[in-house]
Coordinates of C-alpha atoms and ligand atoms in Angstrom, one line a residue:
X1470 CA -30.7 14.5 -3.8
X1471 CA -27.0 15.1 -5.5
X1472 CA -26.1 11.9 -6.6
X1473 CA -23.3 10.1 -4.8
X1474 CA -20.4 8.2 -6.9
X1475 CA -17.9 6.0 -5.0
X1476 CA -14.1 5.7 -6.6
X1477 CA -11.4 3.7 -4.6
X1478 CA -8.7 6.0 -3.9
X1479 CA -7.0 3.1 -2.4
X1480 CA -3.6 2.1 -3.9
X1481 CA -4.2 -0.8 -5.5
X1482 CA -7.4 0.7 -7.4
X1483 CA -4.7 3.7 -7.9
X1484 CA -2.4 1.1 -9.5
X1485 CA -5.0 0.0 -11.7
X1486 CA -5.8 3.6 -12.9
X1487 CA -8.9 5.0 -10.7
X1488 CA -7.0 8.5 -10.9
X1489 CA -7.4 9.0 -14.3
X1490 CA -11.4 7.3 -14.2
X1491 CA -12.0 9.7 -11.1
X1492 CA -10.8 12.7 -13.5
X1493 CA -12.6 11.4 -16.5
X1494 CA -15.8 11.2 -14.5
X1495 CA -15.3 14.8 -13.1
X1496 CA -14.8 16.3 -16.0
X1497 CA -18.0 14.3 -17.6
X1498 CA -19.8 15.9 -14.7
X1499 CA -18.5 19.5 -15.8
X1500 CA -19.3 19.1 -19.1
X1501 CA -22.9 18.2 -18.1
X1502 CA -23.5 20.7 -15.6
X1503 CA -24.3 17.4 -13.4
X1504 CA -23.7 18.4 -9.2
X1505 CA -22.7 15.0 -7.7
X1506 CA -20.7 14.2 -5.2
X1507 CA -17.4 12.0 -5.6
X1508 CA -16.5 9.9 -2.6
X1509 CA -13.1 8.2 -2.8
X1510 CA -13.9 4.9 -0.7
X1511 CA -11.0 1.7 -0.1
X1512 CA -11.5 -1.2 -2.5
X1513 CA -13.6 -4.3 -1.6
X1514 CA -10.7 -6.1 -3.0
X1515 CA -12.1 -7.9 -5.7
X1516 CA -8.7 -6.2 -8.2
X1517 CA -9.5 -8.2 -11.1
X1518 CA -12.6 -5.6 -11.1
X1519 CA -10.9 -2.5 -10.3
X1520 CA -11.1 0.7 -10.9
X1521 CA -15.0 0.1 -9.8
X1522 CA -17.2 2.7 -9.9
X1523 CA -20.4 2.8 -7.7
X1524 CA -23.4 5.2 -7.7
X1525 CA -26.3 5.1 -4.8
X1526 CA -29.2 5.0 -6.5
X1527 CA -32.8 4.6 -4.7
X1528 CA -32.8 1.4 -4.2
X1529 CA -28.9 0.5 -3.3
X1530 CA -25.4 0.8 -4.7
X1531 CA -24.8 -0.3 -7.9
X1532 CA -21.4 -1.3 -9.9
X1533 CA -19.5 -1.1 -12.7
X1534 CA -16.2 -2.5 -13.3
X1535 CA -13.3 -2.6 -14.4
X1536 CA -13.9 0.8 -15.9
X1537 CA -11.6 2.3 -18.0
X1538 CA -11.6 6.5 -18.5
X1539 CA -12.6 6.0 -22.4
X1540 CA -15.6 4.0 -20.5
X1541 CA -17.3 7.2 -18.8
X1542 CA -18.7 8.8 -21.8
X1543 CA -21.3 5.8 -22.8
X1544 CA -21.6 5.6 -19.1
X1545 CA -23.4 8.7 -18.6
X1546 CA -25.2 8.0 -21.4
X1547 CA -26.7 4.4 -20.6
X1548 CA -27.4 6.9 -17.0
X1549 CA -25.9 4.8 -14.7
X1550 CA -25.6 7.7 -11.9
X1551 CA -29.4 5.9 -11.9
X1552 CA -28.3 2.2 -12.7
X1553 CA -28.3 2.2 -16.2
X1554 CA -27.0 -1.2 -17.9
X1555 CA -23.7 -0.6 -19.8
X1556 CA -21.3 -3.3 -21.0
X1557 CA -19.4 -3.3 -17.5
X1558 CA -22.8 -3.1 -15.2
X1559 CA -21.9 -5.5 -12.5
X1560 CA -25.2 -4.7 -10.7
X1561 CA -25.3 -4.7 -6.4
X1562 CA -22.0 -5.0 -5.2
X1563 CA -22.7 -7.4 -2.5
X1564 CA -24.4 -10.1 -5.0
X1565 CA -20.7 -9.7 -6.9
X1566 CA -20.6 -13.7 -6.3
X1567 CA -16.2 -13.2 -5.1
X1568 CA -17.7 -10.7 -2.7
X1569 CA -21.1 -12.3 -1.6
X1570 CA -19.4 -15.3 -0.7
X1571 CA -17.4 -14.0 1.7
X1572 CA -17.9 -13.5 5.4
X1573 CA -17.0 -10.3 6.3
X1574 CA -16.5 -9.4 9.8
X1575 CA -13.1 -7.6 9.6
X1576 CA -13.8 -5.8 5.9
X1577 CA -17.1 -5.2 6.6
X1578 CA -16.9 -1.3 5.8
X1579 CA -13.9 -2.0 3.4
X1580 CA -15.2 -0.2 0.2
X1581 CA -18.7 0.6 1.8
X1582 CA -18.2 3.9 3.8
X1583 CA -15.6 7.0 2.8
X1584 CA -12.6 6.2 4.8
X1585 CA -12.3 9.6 6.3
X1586 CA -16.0 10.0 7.6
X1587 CA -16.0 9.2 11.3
X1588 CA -20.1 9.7 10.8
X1589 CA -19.9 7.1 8.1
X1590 CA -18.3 4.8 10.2
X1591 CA -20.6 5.5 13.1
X1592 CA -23.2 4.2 11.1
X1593 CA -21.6 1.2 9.7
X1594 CA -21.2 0.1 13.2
X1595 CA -17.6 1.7 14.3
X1596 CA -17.0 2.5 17.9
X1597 CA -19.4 0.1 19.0
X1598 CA -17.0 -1.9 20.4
X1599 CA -14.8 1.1 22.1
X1600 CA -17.9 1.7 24.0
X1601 CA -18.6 -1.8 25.2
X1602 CA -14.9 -1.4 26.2
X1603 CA -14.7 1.3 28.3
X1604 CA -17.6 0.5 30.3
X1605 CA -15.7 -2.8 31.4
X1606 CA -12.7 -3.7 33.3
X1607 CA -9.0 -4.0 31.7
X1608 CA -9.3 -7.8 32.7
X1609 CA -13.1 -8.5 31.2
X1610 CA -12.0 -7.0 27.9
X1611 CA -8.8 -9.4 27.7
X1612 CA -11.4 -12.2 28.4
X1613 CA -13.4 -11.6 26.0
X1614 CA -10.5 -11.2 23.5
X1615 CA -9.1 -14.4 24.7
X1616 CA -12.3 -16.3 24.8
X1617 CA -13.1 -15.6 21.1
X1618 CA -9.7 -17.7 20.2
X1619 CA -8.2 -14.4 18.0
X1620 CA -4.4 -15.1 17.0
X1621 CA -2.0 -13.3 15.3
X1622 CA -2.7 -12.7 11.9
X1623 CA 1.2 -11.2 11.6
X1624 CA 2.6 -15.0 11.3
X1625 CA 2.9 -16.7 14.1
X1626 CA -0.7 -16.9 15.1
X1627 CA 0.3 -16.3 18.8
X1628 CA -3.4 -16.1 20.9
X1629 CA -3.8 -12.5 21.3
X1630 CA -5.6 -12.2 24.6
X1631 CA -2.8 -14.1 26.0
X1632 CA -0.5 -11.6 24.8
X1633 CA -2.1 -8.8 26.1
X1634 CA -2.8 -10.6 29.5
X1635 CA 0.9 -10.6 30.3
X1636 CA 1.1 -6.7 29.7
X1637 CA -1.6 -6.2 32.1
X1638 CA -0.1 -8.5 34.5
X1639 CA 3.0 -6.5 34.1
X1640 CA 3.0 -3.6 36.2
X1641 CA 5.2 -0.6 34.9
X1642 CA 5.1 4.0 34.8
X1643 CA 4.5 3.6 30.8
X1644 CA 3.1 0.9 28.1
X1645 CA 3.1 1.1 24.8
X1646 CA 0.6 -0.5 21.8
X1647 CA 2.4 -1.6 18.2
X1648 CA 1.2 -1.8 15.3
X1649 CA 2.9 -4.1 13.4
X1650 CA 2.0 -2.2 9.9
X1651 CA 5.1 -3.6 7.7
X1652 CA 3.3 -6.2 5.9
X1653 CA 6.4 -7.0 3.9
X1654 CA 5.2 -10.7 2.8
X1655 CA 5.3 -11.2 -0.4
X1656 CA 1.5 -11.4 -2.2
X1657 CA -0.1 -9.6 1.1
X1658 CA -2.0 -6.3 1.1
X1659 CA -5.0 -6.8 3.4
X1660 CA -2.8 -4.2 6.5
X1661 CA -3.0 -1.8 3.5
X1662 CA -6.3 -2.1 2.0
X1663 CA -7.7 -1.8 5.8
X1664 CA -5.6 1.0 6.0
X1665 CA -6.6 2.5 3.1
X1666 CA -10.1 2.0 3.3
X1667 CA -11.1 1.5 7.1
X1668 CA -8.7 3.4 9.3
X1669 CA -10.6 4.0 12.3
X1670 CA -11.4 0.5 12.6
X1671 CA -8.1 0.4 14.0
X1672 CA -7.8 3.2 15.5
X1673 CA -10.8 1.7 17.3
X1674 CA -8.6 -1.5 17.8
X1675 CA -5.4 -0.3 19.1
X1676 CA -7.3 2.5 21.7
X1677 CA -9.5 -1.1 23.1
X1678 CA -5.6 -3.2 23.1
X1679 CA -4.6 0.4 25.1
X1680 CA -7.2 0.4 27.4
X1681 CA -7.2 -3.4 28.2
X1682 CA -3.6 -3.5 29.4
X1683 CA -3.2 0.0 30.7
X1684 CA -0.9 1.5 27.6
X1685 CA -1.6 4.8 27.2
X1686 CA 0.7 5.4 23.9
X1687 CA 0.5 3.7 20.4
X1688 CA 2.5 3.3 17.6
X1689 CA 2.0 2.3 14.4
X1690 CA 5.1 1.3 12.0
X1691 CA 3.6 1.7 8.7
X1692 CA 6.6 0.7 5.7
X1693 CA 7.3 3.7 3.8
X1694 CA 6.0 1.5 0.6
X1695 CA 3.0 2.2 1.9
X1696 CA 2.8 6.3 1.2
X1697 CA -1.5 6.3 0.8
X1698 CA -1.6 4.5 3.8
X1699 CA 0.8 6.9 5.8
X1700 CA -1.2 9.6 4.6
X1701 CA -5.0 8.5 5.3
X1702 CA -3.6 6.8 9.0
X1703 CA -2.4 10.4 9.9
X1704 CA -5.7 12.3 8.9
X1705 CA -7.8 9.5 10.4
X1706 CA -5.7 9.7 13.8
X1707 CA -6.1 13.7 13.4
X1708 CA -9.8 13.1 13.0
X1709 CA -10.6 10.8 15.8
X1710 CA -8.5 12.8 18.6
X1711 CA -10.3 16.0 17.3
X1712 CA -13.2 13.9 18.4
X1713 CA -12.3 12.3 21.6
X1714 CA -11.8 8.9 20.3
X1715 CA -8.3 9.7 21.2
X1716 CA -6.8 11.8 24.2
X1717 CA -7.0 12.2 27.5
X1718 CA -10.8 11.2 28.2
X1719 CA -11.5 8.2 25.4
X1720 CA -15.1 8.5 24.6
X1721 CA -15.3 10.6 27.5
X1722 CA -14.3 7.5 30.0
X1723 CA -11.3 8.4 32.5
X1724 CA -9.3 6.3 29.8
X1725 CA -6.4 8.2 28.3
X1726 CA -4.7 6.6 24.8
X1727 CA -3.0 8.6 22.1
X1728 CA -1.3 7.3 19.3
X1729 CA 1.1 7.9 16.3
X1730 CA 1.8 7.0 13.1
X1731 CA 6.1 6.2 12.3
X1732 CA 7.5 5.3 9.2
X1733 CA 9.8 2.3 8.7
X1734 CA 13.3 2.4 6.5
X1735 CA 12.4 -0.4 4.1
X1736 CA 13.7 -3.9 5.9
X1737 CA 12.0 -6.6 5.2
X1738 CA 13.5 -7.9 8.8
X1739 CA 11.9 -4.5 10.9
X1740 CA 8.3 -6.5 10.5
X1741 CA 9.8 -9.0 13.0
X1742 CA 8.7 -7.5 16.2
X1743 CA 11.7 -7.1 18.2
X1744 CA 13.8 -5.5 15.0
X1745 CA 10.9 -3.2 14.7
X1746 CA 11.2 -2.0 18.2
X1747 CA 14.7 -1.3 17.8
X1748 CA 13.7 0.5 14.5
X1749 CA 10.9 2.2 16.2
X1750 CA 13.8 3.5 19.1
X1751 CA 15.6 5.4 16.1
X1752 CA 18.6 1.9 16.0
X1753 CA 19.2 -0.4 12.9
X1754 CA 16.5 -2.7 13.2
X1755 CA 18.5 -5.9 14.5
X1756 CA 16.7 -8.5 16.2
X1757 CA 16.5 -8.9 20.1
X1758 CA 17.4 -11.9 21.6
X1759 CA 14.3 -13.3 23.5
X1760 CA 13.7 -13.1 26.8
X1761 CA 12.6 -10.8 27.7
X1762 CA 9.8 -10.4 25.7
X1763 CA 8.4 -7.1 24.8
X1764 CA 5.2 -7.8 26.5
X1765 CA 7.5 -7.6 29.6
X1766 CA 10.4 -4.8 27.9
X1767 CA 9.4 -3.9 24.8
X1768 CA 9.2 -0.2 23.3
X1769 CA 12.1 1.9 25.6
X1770 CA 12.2 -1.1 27.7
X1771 CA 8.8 -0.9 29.1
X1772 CA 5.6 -3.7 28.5
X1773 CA 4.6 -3.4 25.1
X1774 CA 1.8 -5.1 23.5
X1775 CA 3.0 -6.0 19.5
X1776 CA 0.2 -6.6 17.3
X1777 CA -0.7 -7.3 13.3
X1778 CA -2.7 -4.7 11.6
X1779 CA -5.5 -7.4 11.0
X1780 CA -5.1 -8.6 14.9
X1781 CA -6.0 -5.2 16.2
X1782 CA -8.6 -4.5 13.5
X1783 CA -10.6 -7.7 14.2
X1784 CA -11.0 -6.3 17.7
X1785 CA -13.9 -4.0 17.6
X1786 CA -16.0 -6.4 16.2
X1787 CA -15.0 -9.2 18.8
X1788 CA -16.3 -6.4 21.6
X1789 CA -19.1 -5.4 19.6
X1790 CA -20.5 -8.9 18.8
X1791 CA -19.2 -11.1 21.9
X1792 CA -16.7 -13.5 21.7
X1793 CA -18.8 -16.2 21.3
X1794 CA -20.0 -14.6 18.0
X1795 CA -16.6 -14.2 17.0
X1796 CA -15.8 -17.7 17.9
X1797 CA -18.6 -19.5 15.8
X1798 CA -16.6 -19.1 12.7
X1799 CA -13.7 -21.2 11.9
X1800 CA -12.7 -24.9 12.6
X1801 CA -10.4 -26.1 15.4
X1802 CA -8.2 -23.8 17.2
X1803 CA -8.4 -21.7 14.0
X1804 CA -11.4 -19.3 14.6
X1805 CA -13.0 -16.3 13.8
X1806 CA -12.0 -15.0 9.7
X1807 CA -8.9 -14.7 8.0
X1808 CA -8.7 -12.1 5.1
X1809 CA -6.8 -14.6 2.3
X1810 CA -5.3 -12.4 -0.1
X1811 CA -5.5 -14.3 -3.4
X1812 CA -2.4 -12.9 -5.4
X1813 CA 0.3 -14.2 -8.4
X1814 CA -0.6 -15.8 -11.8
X1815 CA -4.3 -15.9 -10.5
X1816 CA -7.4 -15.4 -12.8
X1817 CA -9.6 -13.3 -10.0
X1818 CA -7.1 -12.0 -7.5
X1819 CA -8.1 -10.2 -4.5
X1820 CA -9.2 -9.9 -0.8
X1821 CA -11.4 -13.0 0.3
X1822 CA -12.5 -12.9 3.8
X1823 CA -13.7 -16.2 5.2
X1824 CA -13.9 -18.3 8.6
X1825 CA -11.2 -20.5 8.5
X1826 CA -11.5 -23.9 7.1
X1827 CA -11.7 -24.0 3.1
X1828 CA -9.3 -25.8 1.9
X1829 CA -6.6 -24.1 0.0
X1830 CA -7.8 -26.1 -3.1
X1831 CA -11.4 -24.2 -3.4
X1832 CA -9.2 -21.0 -2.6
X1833 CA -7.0 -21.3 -6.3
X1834 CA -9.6 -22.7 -8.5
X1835 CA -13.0 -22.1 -7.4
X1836 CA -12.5 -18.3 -5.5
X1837 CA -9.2 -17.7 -7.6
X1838 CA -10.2 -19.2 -10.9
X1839 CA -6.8 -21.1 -11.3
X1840 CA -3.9 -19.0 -13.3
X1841 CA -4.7 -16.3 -15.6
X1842 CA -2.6 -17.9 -18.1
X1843 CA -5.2 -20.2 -17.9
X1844 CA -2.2 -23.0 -18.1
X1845 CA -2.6 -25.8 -14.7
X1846 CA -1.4 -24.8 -11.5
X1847 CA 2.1 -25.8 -10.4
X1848 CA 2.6 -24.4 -6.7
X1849 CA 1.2 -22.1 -4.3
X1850 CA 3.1 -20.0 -1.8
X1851 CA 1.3 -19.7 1.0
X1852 CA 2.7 -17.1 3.7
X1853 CA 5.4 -15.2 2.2
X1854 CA 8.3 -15.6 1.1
X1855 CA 9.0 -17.9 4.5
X1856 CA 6.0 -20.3 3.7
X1857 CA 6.3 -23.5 2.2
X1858 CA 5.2 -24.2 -1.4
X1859 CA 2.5 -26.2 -2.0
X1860 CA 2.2 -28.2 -5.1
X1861 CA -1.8 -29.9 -6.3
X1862 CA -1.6 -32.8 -4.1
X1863 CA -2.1 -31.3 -0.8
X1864 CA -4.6 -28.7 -2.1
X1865 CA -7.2 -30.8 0.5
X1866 CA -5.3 -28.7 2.9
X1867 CA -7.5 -26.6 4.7
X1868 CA -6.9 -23.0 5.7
X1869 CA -6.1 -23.9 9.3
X1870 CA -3.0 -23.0 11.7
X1871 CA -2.2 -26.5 12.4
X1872 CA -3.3 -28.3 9.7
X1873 CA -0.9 -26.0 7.7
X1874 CA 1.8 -26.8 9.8
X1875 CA 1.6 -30.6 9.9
X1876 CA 2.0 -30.4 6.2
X1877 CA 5.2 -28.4 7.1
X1878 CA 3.9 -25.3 5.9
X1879 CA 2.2 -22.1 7.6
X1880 CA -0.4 -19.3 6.8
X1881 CA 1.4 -16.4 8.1
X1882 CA -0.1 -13.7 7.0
X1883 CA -2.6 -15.3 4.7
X1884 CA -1.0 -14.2 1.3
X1885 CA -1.2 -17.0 -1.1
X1886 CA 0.4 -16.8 -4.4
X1887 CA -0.1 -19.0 -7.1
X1888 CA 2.0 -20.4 -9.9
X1889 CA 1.2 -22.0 -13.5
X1890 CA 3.2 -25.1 -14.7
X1891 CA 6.2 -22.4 -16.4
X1892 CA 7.7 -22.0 -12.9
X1893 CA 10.8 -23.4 -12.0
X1894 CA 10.9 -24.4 -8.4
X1895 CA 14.5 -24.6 -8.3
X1896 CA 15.4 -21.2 -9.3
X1897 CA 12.2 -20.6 -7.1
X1898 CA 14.0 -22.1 -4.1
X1899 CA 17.3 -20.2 -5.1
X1900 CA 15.4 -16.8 -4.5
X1901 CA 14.2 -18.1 -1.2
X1902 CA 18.1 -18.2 -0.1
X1903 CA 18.8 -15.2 -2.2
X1904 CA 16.0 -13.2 -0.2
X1905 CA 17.3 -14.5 2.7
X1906 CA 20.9 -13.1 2.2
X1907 CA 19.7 -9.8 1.1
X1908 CA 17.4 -8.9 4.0
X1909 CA 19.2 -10.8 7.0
X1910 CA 20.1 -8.2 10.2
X1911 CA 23.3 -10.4 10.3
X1912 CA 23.0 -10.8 13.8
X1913 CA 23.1 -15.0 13.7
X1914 CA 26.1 -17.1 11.7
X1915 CA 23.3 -19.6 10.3
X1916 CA 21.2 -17.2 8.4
X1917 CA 23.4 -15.0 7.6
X1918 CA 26.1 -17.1 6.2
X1919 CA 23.8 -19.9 5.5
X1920 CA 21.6 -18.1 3.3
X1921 CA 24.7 -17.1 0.5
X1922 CA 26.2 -20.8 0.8
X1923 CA 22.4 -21.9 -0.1
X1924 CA 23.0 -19.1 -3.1
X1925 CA 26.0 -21.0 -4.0
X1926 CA 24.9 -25.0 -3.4
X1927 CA 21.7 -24.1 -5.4
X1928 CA 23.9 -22.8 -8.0
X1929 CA 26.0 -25.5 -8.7
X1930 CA 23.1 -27.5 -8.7
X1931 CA 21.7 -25.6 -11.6
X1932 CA 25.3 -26.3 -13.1
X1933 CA 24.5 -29.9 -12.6
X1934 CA 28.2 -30.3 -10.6
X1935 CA 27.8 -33.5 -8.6
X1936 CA 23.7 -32.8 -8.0
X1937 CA 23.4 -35.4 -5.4
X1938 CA 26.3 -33.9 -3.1
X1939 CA 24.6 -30.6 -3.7
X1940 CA 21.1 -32.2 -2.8
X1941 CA 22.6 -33.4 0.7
X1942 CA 24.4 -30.2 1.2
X1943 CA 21.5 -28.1 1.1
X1944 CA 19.5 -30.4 3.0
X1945 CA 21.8 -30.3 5.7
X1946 CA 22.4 -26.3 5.8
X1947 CA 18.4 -26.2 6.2
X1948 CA 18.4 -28.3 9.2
X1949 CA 20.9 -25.7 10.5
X1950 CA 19.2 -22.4 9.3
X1951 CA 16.0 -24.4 10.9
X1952 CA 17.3 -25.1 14.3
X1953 CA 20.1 -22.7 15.0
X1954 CA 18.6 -19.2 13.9
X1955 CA 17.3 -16.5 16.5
X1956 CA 14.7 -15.4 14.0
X1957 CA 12.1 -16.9 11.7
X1958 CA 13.7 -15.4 8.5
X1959 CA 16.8 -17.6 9.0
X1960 CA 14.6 -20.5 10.4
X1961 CA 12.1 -20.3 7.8
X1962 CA 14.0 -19.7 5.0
X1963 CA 14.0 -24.1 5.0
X1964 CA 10.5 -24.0 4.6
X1965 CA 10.4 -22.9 0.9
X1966 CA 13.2 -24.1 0.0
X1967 CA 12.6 -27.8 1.0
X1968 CA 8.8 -28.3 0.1
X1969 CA 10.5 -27.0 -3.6
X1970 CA 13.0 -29.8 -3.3
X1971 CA 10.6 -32.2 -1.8
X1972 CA 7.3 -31.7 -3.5
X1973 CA 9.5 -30.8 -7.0
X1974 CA 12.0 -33.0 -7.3
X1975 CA 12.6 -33.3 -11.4
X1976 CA 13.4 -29.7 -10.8
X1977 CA 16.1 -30.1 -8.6
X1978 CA 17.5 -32.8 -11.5
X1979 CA 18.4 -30.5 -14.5
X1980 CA 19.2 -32.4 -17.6
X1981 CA 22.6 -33.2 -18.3
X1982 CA 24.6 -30.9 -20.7
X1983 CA 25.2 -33.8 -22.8
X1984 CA 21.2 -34.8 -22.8
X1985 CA 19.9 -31.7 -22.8
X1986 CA 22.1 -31.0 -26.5
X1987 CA 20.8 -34.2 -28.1
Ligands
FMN517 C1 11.4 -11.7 9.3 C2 10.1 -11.5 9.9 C3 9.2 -10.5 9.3 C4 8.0 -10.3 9.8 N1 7.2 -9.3 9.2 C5 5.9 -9.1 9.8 C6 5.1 -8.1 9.2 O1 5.5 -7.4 8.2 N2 3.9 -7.8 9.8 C7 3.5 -8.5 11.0 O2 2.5 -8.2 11.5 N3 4.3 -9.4 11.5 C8 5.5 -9.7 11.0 N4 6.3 -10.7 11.6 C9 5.8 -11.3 12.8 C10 6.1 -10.4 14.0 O3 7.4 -10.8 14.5 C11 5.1 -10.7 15.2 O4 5.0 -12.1 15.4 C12 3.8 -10.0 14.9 O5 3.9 -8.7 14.6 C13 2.9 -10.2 16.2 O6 1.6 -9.7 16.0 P1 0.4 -10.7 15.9 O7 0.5 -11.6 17.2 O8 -0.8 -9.8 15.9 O9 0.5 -11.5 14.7 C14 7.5 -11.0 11.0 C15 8.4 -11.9 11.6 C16 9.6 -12.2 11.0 C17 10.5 -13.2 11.6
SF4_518 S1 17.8 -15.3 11.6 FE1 18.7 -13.7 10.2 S2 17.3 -12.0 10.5 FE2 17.0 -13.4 12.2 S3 18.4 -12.7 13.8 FE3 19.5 -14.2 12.7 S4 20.6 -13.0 11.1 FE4 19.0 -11.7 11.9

């Protein structure tokens, strides 16, 4: 049998130079006169490992990692396209304790099969749940989805089945499935890895969301940061319509859904949902007032079902599996698995796929390893740059919708991102408002204007002018960016902003001039 080596061609393997170990390998195997065969799979997302190569051998995958192209020569000649030890042998990729750890319901083909291989992902399970679909009705398939207790994974964490109840409910000529692909959150990559690395698995998703609520056209607004993932969605669309996952006769059922892939014009605001409808209808992505809400008129006025990446992608294995299945993981009204991307001044960061309920504590220091400067933690970010920071004390927290937000702070998209004992969490809270100003629509007076007169308060704080005015000033602007913004970028801008103030204070307290030249 021709041996088979496995390369991420995912992005962030790319960034970490898997190009250059793919051509290294290549030309190791023409210098050789070795035939093998190279296939460029997603990552599994454990980075601080990538590039890793894998070979099949007779008795299961094996890794090696991070491997650098000045690596590839010994590597042939410890034999690893057999297993051979060699200074980065990792061994079985799935006893890699940051990956065997995990639960993996989402990921599960993540950085197994070859992205493009609709065969591979037959095997590994794909389409399973497109065919327990279509051999129900719309309304059984929304039960099921509400019954296994999914939410958004976008941010809000909105119950999904709910959602797409409301389109079904709401009769209309035309309705439309989004893909809310702009993952713009600072620290988040799992929409691209999946991507990247498992396409059809939402394909599979969004032609199930389709089918429930009688949409017969998708969308999905990829960010044009995101060029490898434009690129693979479009080929893996291609492939499934060329075999009737998409189309007229889905799986050959009387189900017709067809989809497309659109490129967003770099706004951090067009991964709101309404702003991206505008910005998928050819406007300036502004936000829409609410109501209505685009379940009722969404894309071109008509219902529109607006999902996450992950949402959609956690589907097929919620119809393969059951609900109840589904269900089993997590704790309280958080259930099923949330892919925590571990990101920042991190020791091991990656994509950790769990059930919900570790607390964020076990996430930094025992999954993360703490800071790779290897000085103590200061903060963590959790959910973008909207979510609160969250400094050691509350690390008991666990990773749970509402027990995040009665410590006045939120998961979002699960993007944590971690900070040693150097940051300043003033300056930290100044970029908050800075953000803020930058990527508002302008369509609202308190985030728009707020957001530069935070610029300016936290900046004559910095100056240490009359710090205590400055203090109740800023307070007082987030209680009106809070309460009086359409949008959660205005309203949530607070949220980092005052757990830095709260939870820092001696930051917000710079040393007097005259102290601080003693
Ligand atoms: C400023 C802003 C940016 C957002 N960016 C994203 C994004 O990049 N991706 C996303 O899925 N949701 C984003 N959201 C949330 C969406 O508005 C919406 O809640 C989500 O797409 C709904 O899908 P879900 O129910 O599957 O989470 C953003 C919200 C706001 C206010
Ligand atoms: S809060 Fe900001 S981004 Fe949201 S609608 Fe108002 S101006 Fe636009």
């Amino acid at each position: 049998m021709i041996p088979r080596i496995y390369i991420p061609g995912d992005s962030g393997a790319l960034a970490l130079g898997a190009e250059k170990v793919a051509k290294a390998v290549r030309a190791e195997l023409a210098e050789r006169g070795i035939e093998a065969k190279i296939v460029r799979n997603g990552s599994r997302g454990a980075y601080f490992l990538e590039p890793t190569v894998e070979v099949a051998t007779a008795t299961g995958r094996v890794a090696y990692g991070p491997v650098k192209p000045s690596d590839v020569k010994s590597l042939f000649d410890c034999g690893f396209l057999t297993g051979g030890h060699h200074k980065r042998w990792l061994g079985a990729p799935d006893k890699i304790p940051f990956l065997a750890r995990q639960t993996r319901l989402t990921f599960a083909r993540c950085g197994v099969t070859d992205p493009l291989s609709l065969d591979h992902y037959k095997a590994h399970g794909g389409l399973k749940g497109l065919q327990n679909a279509v051999a129900i009705t719309p309304a059984d398939i929304v039960k099921q989805v509400t019954e296994s207790g999914l939410r958004g994974r976008g941010g809000a964490g909105f119950p999904t089945g709910i959602k797409w109840k409301t389109v079904l409910d709401t009769s209309a000529d035309r309705k439309y499935i989004v893909c809310n692909a702009d993952e713009g959150d600072s620290g988040t990559f799992a929409d691209r890895m999946i991507m990247e690395g498992d396409p059809f698995v939402l394909i599979e998703g969004m032609a199930i969301a389709g089918i429930a609520t009688g949409a017969t056209k998708g969308f999905i607004y990829i960010r044009s940061e995101y060029p490898h993932a434009v690129a693979v969605m479009q080929k893996a669309v291609e492939i499934a319509r060329k075999a009737g996952v998409l189309g007229v006769n889905v799986l050959g059922s009387p189900n017709s859904f067809d989809m497309e892939v659109r490129v967003g014009a770099g706004a951090y605001v067009c991964g709101e949902e309404t702003a991206l409808l505008d910005s998928l209808e050819g406007k300036r992505g502004q936000v829409r007032a609410k109501p209505p809400l685009p379940a009722h008129k969404g894309l071109f006025g008509k219902p529109t079902v607006i999902n996450n990446v992950i949402s959609l992608a956690s589907v097929p294995v919620i119809m393969d599996k059951g609900a109840a299945f589904y269900k089993d993981f997590g704790t309280g009204r958080s259930r099923g698995t949330i892919p925590i991307q571990i990101a920042g001044n991190v020791k091991y960061p990656g994509l950790y796929e769990a059930a919900f309920g570790m607390t964020l504590g076990e996430i930094v220091d025992d999954i993360g390893g703490g800071t790779a400067t290897g000085r103590p933690v200061k903060a963590v970010q959790v959910g973008g740059p909207l979510g609160a920071y969250f400094p050691r004390a509350l690390f008991d927290t666990p990773f749970d919708y509402e027990a995040f937000a009665a410590k006045d702070g939120l998961i979002g998209h699960a993007g944590i991102v971690v900070f040693d004992d150097s940051a300043d969490m003033l300056k930290q809270a100044r970029f908050a408002m800075e953000f803020c100003a930058i990527e508002s629509c302008g369509k609202c007076t308190p985030c728009r204007i707020g957001s530069t007169r935070g610029v300016e308060v936290l900046d004559r704080l910095a100056q240490n002018v009359e710090p205590e005015k400055q203090i109740a000033l800023v307070t007082d602007l987030c209680n009106t960016m809070k309460f009086g913004s359409l949008c959660a970028l205005g309203g949530f801008t607070p949220y980092p902003v005052m757990s830095a103030l709260n939870h820092f204070p001696d930051d917000f307290r710079p040393t007097p001039v005259a102290e601080a030249a003693e």
